[in-house]
Short mmCIF file of C-alpha atoms in Angstrom, two decimals:
data_model
loop_
_atom_site.label_atom_id
_atom_site.label_comp_id
_atom_site.label_asym_id
_atom_site.label_seq_id
_atom_site.Cartn_x
_atom_site.Cartn_y
_atom_site.Cartn_z
CA MET A 594 -1.24 5.78 -20.63
CA LEU A 595 0.45 9.18 -21.14
CA GLU A 596 0.07 10.66 -24.60
CA THR A 597 1.85 13.99 -24.90
CA THR A 598 4.56 15.78 -26.75
CA VAL A 599 8.13 16.86 -26.07
CA GLN A 600 6.90 20.42 -25.76
CA ASP A 601 4.35 19.50 -23.08
CA VAL A 602 6.97 17.52 -21.12
CA VAL A 603 9.26 20.60 -21.07
CA ASP A 604 6.41 22.87 -20.12
CA ALA A 605 5.16 20.54 -17.27
CA THR A 606 8.50 19.73 -15.75
CA GLY A 607 10.95 22.59 -16.55
CA ALA A 608 13.38 20.08 -18.01
CA ALA A 609 16.01 21.40 -20.43
CA LEU A 610 15.78 19.96 -23.91
CA LEU A 611 19.19 18.93 -25.14
CA CYS A 612 18.14 17.61 -28.56
CA GLY A 613 15.02 16.58 -30.41
CA ARG A 614 11.96 18.19 -31.83
CA MET A 615 9.37 19.94 -29.57
CA ASP A 616 6.48 18.57 -31.58
CA ALA A 617 7.63 14.87 -31.28
CA ALA A 618 5.01 12.59 -29.80
CA VAL A 619 5.60 10.72 -26.51
CA ARG A 620 3.50 7.76 -25.39
CA GLY A 621 4.04 6.02 -22.10
CA VAL A 622 6.60 6.27 -19.25
CA SER A 623 9.09 3.83 -17.85
CA ILE A 624 11.80 3.99 -15.18
CA ASP A 625 13.10 0.51 -16.17
CA SER A 626 15.07 0.46 -19.48
CA ARG A 627 13.90 -3.21 -19.95
CA GLU A 628 10.29 -2.08 -20.16
CA VAL A 629 10.74 0.90 -22.58
CA ALA A 630 8.33 0.60 -25.49
CA ALA A 631 8.71 2.25 -28.81
CA GLY A 632 7.74 5.89 -28.62
CA GLY A 633 7.89 5.96 -24.83
CA LEU A 634 9.73 8.20 -22.23
CA PHE A 635 12.57 6.71 -20.17
CA VAL A 636 13.28 8.48 -16.88
CA CYS A 637 16.74 7.86 -15.35
CA PHE A 638 16.81 7.25 -11.59
CA VAL A 639 19.97 6.80 -9.63
CA GLY A 640 19.54 3.93 -7.14
CA GLU A 641 21.78 2.32 -4.52
CA ARG A 642 23.17 -0.22 -7.03
CA VAL A 643 22.02 1.02 -10.52
CA ASP A 644 22.28 4.39 -12.25
CA GLY A 645 19.52 4.65 -14.86
CA ASN A 646 21.75 7.07 -16.88
CA ASP A 647 23.90 4.07 -17.68
CA TYR A 648 20.98 2.38 -19.53
CA ALA A 649 19.97 5.39 -21.55
CA LEU A 650 21.59 4.00 -24.67
CA GLY A 651 19.77 0.76 -24.15
CA ALA A 652 16.48 2.67 -23.88
CA LEU A 653 17.38 4.48 -27.16
CA GLU A 654 17.97 1.16 -28.88
CA ALA A 655 14.65 -0.05 -27.60
CA GLY A 656 12.89 2.75 -29.47
CA ALA A 657 12.47 5.34 -26.76
CA ALA A 658 11.07 8.65 -28.15
CA ALA A 659 12.53 10.65 -25.21
CA ILE A 660 14.93 10.16 -22.33
CA ALA A 661 15.11 12.24 -19.15
CA LEU A 662 18.63 12.28 -17.82
CA THR A 663 20.07 13.33 -14.44
CA ARG A 664 23.56 13.91 -15.70
CA GLU A 665 25.30 15.27 -18.74
CA PRO A 666 25.11 12.71 -21.54
CA ALA A 667 28.06 11.22 -23.40
CA GLU A 668 28.68 12.55 -26.85
CA GLU A 669 27.86 9.12 -28.40
CA LEU A 670 24.33 9.12 -26.85
CA VAL A 671 23.66 12.67 -28.08
CA GLU A 672 24.76 11.84 -31.69
CA ARG A 673 22.88 8.56 -31.63
CA ALA A 674 19.72 10.33 -30.25
CA LYS A 675 19.86 12.87 -33.06
CA VAL A 676 20.07 10.17 -35.63
CA ALA A 677 17.21 8.30 -34.13
CA GLY A 678 15.09 11.39 -33.59
CA CYS A 679 15.01 10.78 -29.82
CA ALA A 680 14.59 13.84 -27.49
CA LEU A 681 16.97 14.14 -24.61
CA PHE A 682 16.13 16.13 -21.54
CA ARG A 683 18.23 17.19 -18.57
CA VAL A 684 15.93 16.94 -15.51
CA LYS A 685 15.53 20.09 -13.68
CA ASP A 686 17.69 20.10 -10.41
CA ASP A 687 18.62 16.51 -11.36
CA ASP A 688 15.55 15.49 -9.44
CA PRO A 689 13.67 12.76 -11.24
CA GLU A 690 11.03 12.31 -8.44
CA GLN A 691 9.96 15.97 -8.90
CA PHE A 692 10.12 15.54 -12.65
CA MET A 693 7.76 12.55 -12.39
CA LEU A 694 5.38 14.35 -9.97
CA ARG A 695 5.14 17.43 -12.30
CA LEU A 696 4.60 15.29 -15.41
CA ALA A 697 1.97 13.16 -13.61
CA GLY A 698 0.32 16.30 -12.20
CA ALA A 699 -0.01 17.72 -15.72
CA TRP A 700 -1.49 14.44 -16.95
CA ARG A 701 -3.96 14.51 -14.15
CA ALA A 702 -4.96 18.09 -14.98
CA LYS A 703 -5.46 17.13 -18.57
CA ASN A 704 -7.78 14.35 -17.46
CA ALA A 705 -9.94 16.39 -15.03
CA ALA A 706 -12.83 14.09 -15.56
CA TRP A 707 -11.16 11.28 -13.58
CA THR A 708 -12.57 10.58 -10.17
CA VAL A 709 -9.41 9.87 -8.15
CA VAL A 710 -9.79 7.92 -4.92
CA GLY A 711 -6.75 8.32 -2.63
CA VAL A 712 -6.21 5.56 -0.02
CA THR A 713 -3.86 6.13 2.88
CA GLY A 714 -3.47 4.87 6.48
CA SER A 715 -0.95 3.15 8.75
CA VAL A 716 -1.99 -0.36 7.80
CA GLY A 717 -4.42 -1.99 5.41
CA LYS A 718 -3.88 0.39 2.38
CA THR A 719 -3.04 -2.27 -0.21
CA THR A 720 -5.90 -4.60 0.79
CA THR A 721 -8.44 -1.65 0.92
CA LYS A 722 -7.17 -0.42 -2.50
CA ASP A 723 -7.61 -3.88 -3.99
CA MET A 724 -11.08 -4.30 -2.56
CA LEU A 725 -12.09 -0.83 -3.70
CA ALA A 726 -10.86 -1.38 -7.25
CA ALA A 727 -12.83 -4.63 -7.32
CA ALA A 728 -15.97 -3.09 -6.14
CA LEU A 729 -15.83 0.11 -8.19
CA ALA A 730 -15.21 -2.04 -11.31
CA GLU A 731 -18.75 -3.24 -11.13
CA ARG A 732 -19.81 0.16 -12.50
CA TYR A 733 -16.75 2.04 -13.78
CA ARG A 734 -13.62 1.60 -15.86
CA VAL A 735 -11.09 1.42 -13.06
CA HIS A 736 -7.32 1.93 -13.08
CA ALA A 737 -5.54 1.17 -9.75
CA THR A 738 -2.11 1.17 -8.14
CA LYS A 739 -0.16 -1.99 -8.99
CA GLY A 740 0.97 -3.75 -5.87
CA ASN A 741 2.00 -1.09 -3.40
CA LEU A 742 3.51 1.53 -5.74
CA ASN A 743 2.40 4.15 -3.39
CA ASN A 744 5.35 6.57 -2.92
CA LEU A 745 6.81 9.60 -4.75
CA ILE A 746 7.67 7.31 -7.67
CA GLY A 747 4.90 4.81 -7.55
CA LEU A 748 2.02 7.33 -7.48
CA PRO A 749 3.19 9.21 -10.60
CA LEU A 750 3.59 5.89 -12.43
CA THR A 751 0.03 5.00 -11.47
CA LEU A 752 -1.26 8.24 -12.97
CA LEU A 753 0.88 8.15 -15.99
CA THR A 754 -0.15 4.60 -16.89
CA ALA A 755 -3.90 5.62 -16.66
CA SER A 756 -5.73 6.37 -19.88
CA PRO A 757 -8.12 9.21 -20.80
CA THR A 758 -10.93 6.49 -21.12
CA ASP A 759 -10.43 5.44 -17.54
CA GLU A 760 -13.22 6.77 -15.22
CA VAL A 761 -11.94 6.06 -11.64
CA LEU A 762 -8.41 5.85 -10.41
CA VAL A 763 -7.84 4.18 -7.18
CA CYS A 764 -4.47 5.35 -5.80
CA GLU A 765 -2.66 3.99 -2.79
CA MET A 766 -0.78 6.86 -1.19
CA GLY A 767 1.93 6.12 1.41
CA MET A 768 4.37 8.33 3.45
CA ASN A 769 7.05 8.05 6.01
CA HIS A 770 7.92 11.75 6.39
CA PRO A 771 5.92 14.99 6.93
CA GLY A 772 5.11 16.66 3.64
CA GLU A 773 5.16 13.54 1.43
CA LEU A 774 1.43 13.15 1.31
CA ALA A 775 1.01 16.77 0.49
CA ARG A 776 3.29 16.26 -2.50
CA LEU A 777 1.35 13.24 -3.61
CA SER A 778 -1.98 14.94 -3.13
CA ALA A 779 -0.85 17.96 -5.18
CA CYS A 780 -0.01 15.45 -8.01
CA ALA A 781 -3.12 13.27 -7.86
CA ARG A 782 -5.71 15.85 -6.68
CA PRO A 783 -8.02 13.28 -5.12
CA THR A 784 -11.76 13.53 -5.44
CA VAL A 785 -12.32 11.15 -2.64
CA ALA A 786 -9.99 10.17 0.27
CA LEU A 787 -9.97 7.16 2.72
CA ILE A 788 -7.87 7.06 5.87
CA THR A 789 -7.92 3.46 7.07
CA ASN A 790 -6.42 4.08 10.56
CA VAL A 791 -3.72 5.96 12.47
CA GLY A 792 -1.26 3.42 13.90
CA THR A 793 2.35 3.34 14.82
CA SER A 794 3.93 2.64 11.47
CA HIS A 795 6.76 5.14 10.84
CA VAL A 796 6.51 6.49 14.42
CA GLY A 797 10.33 6.64 14.45
CA MET A 798 10.24 9.08 11.63
CA LEU A 799 7.32 11.26 12.88
CA GLY A 800 7.66 11.04 16.60
CA SER A 801 4.02 10.36 17.75
CA ARG A 802 0.73 9.03 16.59
CA GLU A 803 -0.66 12.51 16.52
CA ASN A 804 2.08 13.55 14.10
CA ILE A 805 1.29 10.56 12.00
CA ALA A 806 -2.43 11.66 11.98
CA ARG A 807 -1.50 15.07 10.86
CA ALA A 808 0.71 13.71 8.14
CA LYS A 809 -2.04 11.41 6.95
CA ALA A 810 -4.32 14.41 6.86
CA GLU A 811 -2.11 15.98 4.20
CA ILE A 812 -4.04 13.88 1.65
CA LEU A 813 -6.78 16.48 1.90
CA SER A 814 -4.44 19.37 0.99
CA ALA A 815 -5.20 19.33 -2.73
CA MET A 816 -8.83 18.28 -2.65
CA ARG A 817 -11.53 20.67 -3.79
CA PRO A 818 -14.47 21.53 -1.43
CA THR A 819 -17.44 19.29 -1.33
CA SER A 820 -19.65 22.09 -2.63
CA GLU A 821 -17.86 22.05 -5.99
CA ASP A 822 -19.23 19.57 -8.55
CA GLN A 823 -16.49 17.46 -10.11
CA GLY A 824 -18.16 15.85 -13.02
CA GLY A 825 -21.21 14.78 -10.88
CA VAL A 826 -19.03 13.58 -7.92
CA HIS A 827 -18.68 15.70 -4.80
CA SER A 828 -15.45 15.27 -2.69
CA PHE A 829 -15.50 13.56 0.70
CA LEU A 830 -13.23 11.89 3.26
CA ALA A 831 -14.13 8.50 4.61
CA MET A 832 -12.85 7.24 8.02
CA THR A 833 -13.88 4.78 10.69
CA SER A 834 -15.72 6.06 13.81
CA ASP A 835 -13.23 4.29 16.15
CA ASN A 836 -10.31 6.23 14.74
CA ASP A 837 -9.18 8.15 17.81
CA PHE A 838 -7.64 10.91 15.65
CA ALA A 839 -10.67 11.21 13.33
CA ARG A 840 -12.10 14.27 15.06
CA LEU A 841 -8.73 15.98 14.94
CA ILE A 842 -8.50 15.35 11.25
CA GLU A 843 -12.09 16.49 10.70
CA ASP A 844 -11.89 19.63 12.89
CA GLU A 845 -8.42 20.84 11.82
CA PHE A 846 -8.08 19.71 8.24
CA ALA A 847 -11.32 18.61 6.59
CA ARG A 848 -13.81 21.17 7.90
CA PRO A 849 -11.55 24.18 7.14
CA ALA A 850 -11.05 22.95 3.71
CA GLY A 851 -14.91 22.42 3.12
CA ILE A 852 -14.51 18.75 2.76
CA GLU A 853 -17.41 16.45 3.97
CA VAL A 854 -16.42 13.58 6.34
CA ILE A 855 -18.42 10.30 6.43
CA TYR A 856 -17.94 7.69 9.02
CA VAL A 857 -18.37 3.88 9.11
CA GLY A 858 -18.46 1.58 12.14
CA GLY A 859 -20.30 1.71 15.42
CA SER A 860 -21.38 5.33 15.50
CA THR A 861 -25.12 6.05 15.24
CA SER A 862 -24.29 8.63 12.51
CA ALA A 863 -22.15 6.19 10.49
CA GLN A 864 -23.16 5.40 6.98
CA LEU A 865 -22.98 1.72 7.71
CA HIS A 866 -21.89 -0.73 10.31
CA ALA A 867 -21.22 -4.46 10.68
CA GLU A 868 -23.32 -6.89 12.68
CA ASP A 869 -23.36 -10.66 13.43
CA ILE A 870 -19.60 -10.91 12.98
CA HIS A 871 -17.89 -14.26 13.43
CA LEU A 872 -14.91 -16.15 12.00
CA ASP A 873 -15.32 -19.52 10.30
CA GLY A 874 -12.86 -22.36 10.91
CA GLU A 875 -10.37 -21.01 8.41
CA GLY A 876 -10.26 -17.50 10.02
CA PHE A 877 -12.45 -15.80 7.44
CA ALA A 878 -14.91 -13.20 8.59
CA ARG A 879 -18.73 -13.72 8.08
CA LEU A 880 -20.77 -10.65 8.81
CA THR A 881 -23.88 -8.60 7.96
CA LEU A 882 -23.53 -5.07 6.51
CA SER A 883 -26.20 -2.77 7.77
CA PHE A 884 -26.96 0.52 5.92
CA THR A 885 -28.74 3.49 7.16
CA ASP A 886 -31.59 3.03 4.58
CA GLY A 887 -32.32 -0.38 6.12
CA LEU A 888 -30.53 -2.58 3.61
CA ARG A 889 -28.72 -5.60 5.20
CA LEU A 890 -26.26 -7.57 3.12
CA ASP A 891 -24.53 -10.74 4.19
CA ALA A 892 -20.84 -10.90 3.38
CA LYS A 893 -18.16 -13.64 3.34
CA LEU A 894 -14.76 -12.24 3.16
CA GLY A 895 -11.88 -13.83 1.33
CA VAL A 896 -9.16 -12.22 3.58
CA PRO A 897 -8.63 -13.77 6.94
CA GLY A 898 -9.05 -11.95 10.19
CA LEU A 899 -11.39 -9.46 11.87
CA HIS A 900 -9.07 -6.58 11.24
CA VAL A 901 -10.24 -6.26 7.61
CA ILE A 902 -13.85 -5.41 8.49
CA PRO A 903 -13.29 -1.80 8.95
CA ASP A 904 -11.65 -1.67 5.57
CA VAL A 905 -14.60 -3.42 4.01
CA LEU A 906 -16.94 -0.86 5.59
CA LEU A 907 -14.87 2.01 4.09
CA VAL A 908 -14.92 0.36 0.64
CA MET A 909 -18.67 -0.19 0.73
CA ALA A 910 -19.35 3.39 1.91
CA VAL A 911 -17.34 4.82 -0.99
CA ALA A 912 -18.86 2.31 -3.46
CA GLU A 913 -22.41 3.34 -2.33
CA ARG A 914 -21.56 7.08 -2.53
CA LEU A 915 -20.27 6.54 -6.13
CA GLY A 916 -23.48 4.78 -7.15
CA VAL A 917 -22.21 1.18 -7.41
CA ASP A 918 -24.92 -1.36 -6.78
CA ARG A 919 -24.26 -2.60 -3.31
CA HIS A 920 -25.05 -6.29 -3.92
CA ALA A 921 -22.61 -6.31 -6.86
CA ALA A 922 -19.99 -4.53 -4.72
CA VAL A 923 -20.22 -7.19 -1.94
CA MET A 924 -19.95 -10.03 -4.49
CA ALA A 925 -16.90 -8.40 -6.07
CA ILE A 926 -15.13 -8.17 -2.66
CA GLU A 927 -16.02 -11.78 -1.96
CA ARG A 928 -14.54 -12.88 -5.25
CA MET A 929 -11.27 -10.91 -4.84
CA PRO A 930 -8.22 -13.07 -4.73
CA GLN A 931 -5.84 -12.84 -1.77
CA THR A 932 -3.14 -10.21 -2.00
CA HIS A 933 0.32 -11.74 -2.28
CA MET A 934 2.39 -11.81 0.89
CA ARG A 935 -0.36 -10.08 2.92
CA LEU A 936 -2.07 -12.72 5.12
CA GLU A 937 -1.95 -14.93 2.09
CA VAL A 938 -2.84 -18.53 3.05
CA VAL A 939 -0.70 -20.97 1.01
CA LYS A 940 -0.55 -24.80 1.07
CA ARG A 941 1.56 -27.24 -0.94
CA GLN A 942 1.40 -31.01 -0.98
CA GLY A 943 3.40 -32.43 1.96
CA ARG A 944 4.34 -28.98 3.46
CA PRO A 945 2.90 -26.91 6.20
CA ARG A 946 0.10 -24.48 5.55
CA VAL A 947 1.62 -21.01 5.57
CA ILE A 948 0.09 -17.58 6.47
CA ASP A 949 2.38 -15.49 4.34
CA ASP A 950 2.38 -11.94 5.86
CA SER A 951 6.05 -11.31 5.07
CA TYR A 952 5.69 -8.09 3.06
CA ASN A 953 5.81 -5.67 5.95
CA ALA A 954 4.98 -5.34 9.62
CA SER A 955 3.96 -2.82 12.28
CA PRO A 956 2.85 -3.48 15.91
CA ASP A 957 -0.76 -3.21 14.81
CA SER A 958 -0.51 -5.61 11.90
CA MET A 959 1.54 -8.04 13.98
CA ALA A 960 -1.28 -8.22 16.40
CA SER A 961 -3.77 -8.73 13.71
CA ALA A 962 -1.74 -11.51 12.13
CA LEU A 963 -1.43 -13.31 15.43
CA ASP A 964 -5.27 -13.03 15.84
CA VAL A 965 -5.55 -14.77 12.49
CA LEU A 966 -3.08 -17.49 13.47
CA SER A 967 -5.01 -18.28 16.70
CA SER A 968 -8.42 -18.27 14.96
CA MET A 969 -7.72 -20.64 12.10
CA SER A 970 -8.30 -24.51 12.41
CA CYS A 971 -5.17 -26.54 12.81
CA VAL A 972 -4.46 -30.22 13.52
CA GLY A 973 -0.78 -29.76 14.11
CA ARG A 974 1.07 -26.88 15.74
CA ARG A 975 0.47 -23.18 15.53
CA VAL A 976 3.88 -21.63 14.74
CA ALA A 977 4.52 -17.85 14.83
CA ILE A 978 7.76 -16.81 13.04
CA LEU A 979 8.11 -13.12 13.70
CA GLY A 980 10.93 -10.79 12.51
CA GLU A 981 11.91 -7.32 13.62
CA MET A 982 9.95 -4.22 12.63
CA GLY A 983 11.60 -1.17 11.14
CA GLU A 984 11.08 2.65 11.36
CA LEU A 985 10.06 2.65 15.03
CA GLY A 986 12.84 4.90 16.25
CA ASP A 987 12.92 5.44 20.03
CA GLU A 988 9.79 3.41 20.33
CA ALA A 989 11.31 0.25 19.06
CA ARG A 990 12.11 -1.39 22.33
CA ARG A 991 8.64 -0.75 23.78
CA LEU A 992 6.73 -1.73 20.58
CA HIS A 993 8.72 -4.94 20.11
CA GLY A 994 8.03 -5.83 23.75
CA TYR A 995 4.34 -5.15 23.06
CA VAL A 996 4.38 -7.68 20.17
CA GLY A 997 6.19 -10.23 22.26
CA ALA A 998 3.70 -9.83 25.12
CA TYR A 999 0.78 -10.14 22.62
CA ALA A 1000 2.29 -13.22 21.19
CA ALA A 1001 2.44 -14.71 24.61
CA ALA A 1002 -1.27 -13.94 25.12
CA LYS A 1003 -2.14 -15.79 21.90
CA ARG A 1004 -0.14 -18.77 23.09
CA PRO A 1005 1.20 -20.36 19.75
CA ASP A 1006 2.72 -23.78 20.21
CA LEU A 1007 6.05 -22.34 18.94
CA LEU A 1008 7.25 -18.80 18.82
CA VAL A 1009 10.28 -18.06 16.60
CA VAL A 1010 11.82 -14.55 16.64
CA VAL A 1011 14.33 -13.63 13.91
CA GLY A 1012 16.79 -10.80 14.29
CA ASN A 1013 19.09 -9.38 16.92
CA GLU A 1014 18.37 -6.87 19.63
CA TRP A 1015 14.69 -6.25 18.95
CA ALA A 1016 13.93 -9.92 18.35
CA SER A 1017 15.31 -10.60 21.75
CA GLU A 1018 13.04 -7.93 23.08
CA MET A 1019 10.08 -9.79 21.77
CA ALA A 1020 11.30 -13.05 23.24
CA GLU A 1021 12.03 -11.46 26.64
CA ALA A 1022 8.58 -9.81 26.77
CA ALA A 1023 6.94 -13.18 25.89
CA LEU A 1024 8.75 -14.87 28.82
CA THR A 1025 7.81 -12.05 31.13
CA MET A 1026 4.22 -12.73 30.37
CA GLY A 1027 4.65 -16.39 31.31
CA PHE A 1028 5.37 -17.92 27.87
CA SER A 1029 7.45 -21.10 28.21
CA GLU A 1030 11.14 -20.90 27.42
CA ASP A 1031 11.09 -24.31 25.65
CA ARG A 1032 8.51 -22.98 23.17
CA ILE A 1033 10.67 -20.11 21.94
CA GLU A 1034 13.35 -20.34 19.35
CA ARG A 1035 15.76 -17.52 18.34
CA ALA A 1036 17.51 -17.02 14.99
CA LEU A 1037 19.73 -14.19 14.03
CA ASP A 1038 18.66 -14.20 10.36
CA VAL A 1039 16.67 -15.98 7.74
CA GLY A 1040 19.52 -18.48 7.01
CA GLU A 1041 19.57 -19.67 10.59
CA ALA A 1042 15.79 -19.85 10.86
CA SER A 1043 15.73 -21.94 7.69
CA ARG A 1044 18.30 -24.36 9.01
CA VAL A 1045 16.84 -24.79 12.51
CA ILE A 1046 13.12 -24.34 12.04
CA VAL A 1047 12.16 -25.64 8.67
CA PRO A 1048 13.34 -29.20 9.13
CA ALA A 1049 11.18 -29.46 12.37
CA LEU A 1050 7.94 -28.39 10.69
CA THR A 1051 5.29 -31.05 9.64
CA GLU A 1052 2.48 -30.82 6.95
CA ASP A 1053 -0.11 -30.49 9.76
CA ASP A 1054 1.49 -27.26 11.11
CA LEU A 1055 0.02 -23.85 10.54
CA VAL A 1056 2.86 -21.31 10.22
CA LEU A 1057 2.60 -17.53 10.38
CA VAL A 1058 5.49 -15.62 8.80
CA LYS A 1059 5.69 -11.84 9.39
CA ALA A 1060 8.23 -9.09 9.67
CA SER A 1061 9.27 -5.79 8.14
CA ARG A 1062 10.35 -6.21 4.51
CA ALA A 1063 14.01 -5.68 5.24
CA VAL A 1064 14.20 -8.80 7.31
CA GLY A 1065 13.62 -10.86 4.17
CA LEU A 1066 11.28 -13.54 5.55
CA ASP A 1067 9.72 -14.08 2.14
CA ALA A 1068 12.80 -16.19 1.54
CA LEU A 1069 11.85 -18.29 4.58
CA VAL A 1070 8.36 -18.77 3.28
CA ARG A 1071 9.78 -20.31 0.14
CA GLU A 1072 11.90 -22.63 2.27
CA VAL A 1073 8.86 -23.72 4.33
CA LEU A 1074 6.85 -24.37 1.27
CA GLY A 1075 9.69 -26.37 -0.34
#
């Protein structure tokens, strides 16, 4: 974790020191006063419901060595900080995000020996990050993003909780506006980048898939050219050969920056591809990984669905490039536990089996989840409970209709749509495609879905639950599982 001094914090961030000694030591960073450790730095963020400045005194009492404020402190706080020997900063421009980015960037610069692997893409980032961390841990000391802390706050926290003894950092890097990935890249300075795909997530914010591709390419903006040795590792970007914006990213971003691009998938120039692909009765993929040197490895994945195969190929390509034994890497991926709320298959005694994919949703991931539902064995009914998707802007009507039509093609025994206008759009599109009216249920919210649908489910049913996070279908999952 971060080990620095008050002086270094001031130099890195431009924060104004209100009280405290410049040579005082600081160890660790927290944005939650309940997690402050003795000797640590507490950074005050202002949220919709909570103002971190209100908890500065609590952080002081917990033993914080320094507190970064975004408003003028009360006299009591200043006096008590002086007595306790706690440094107080006033964050420059009262912008804690930029404070964190600058501090994490300085910590990254101090640990230049780290190999930082940045993972971005429209869908599949978290699963890819988890698989990559598991595979690389077969050779290296790995520190990875917890959960999906991939934004302008989460990425700095990932870096600031890494230690000098770590060798590889696997950083999930998300965005929903142009310029965000450039800021994250400047902070993390990736050695290796993966772009899983370019889909329609955040199309409402960025306007088109091409704009999304250009925003994803910002991950390259702070990478050093491949020709420069970075502790024995040369930088590169990994993408799938079926990414229809891969050539744009290579020609307009990677090549001008001097960054090598490697591909996985069906292309003859790809570093590896998959063969003999099939799903078992539980929807898990079985395949053979074929490498350019002739090595062939059988793999049995622990994440359901075919959509995860390109992510596995990307992970194995990076692992191979970084010198991880390929047999060990495959075994690590096979052993990896399922990621919570991301196509997580859960079963409890006397309750339906649930495919919990309630964390988030986009049209692409909705389609993949419906594929998983239709591929898994089931003695009862297959039930798809789909909520609305966010951040689609002017494309919302068309893309919700696309999901409804796709659901109709997959023909679940029961389709439940949760929400208002866009949920109705899914239902109408399914009906237009010939789906039976008596197999569709509508619910305005999670509460109504719980009252109407949950009592009708049996323990033999297989239930997919998926929507954007704001819909809150994770609460429905808990109801279904009892």
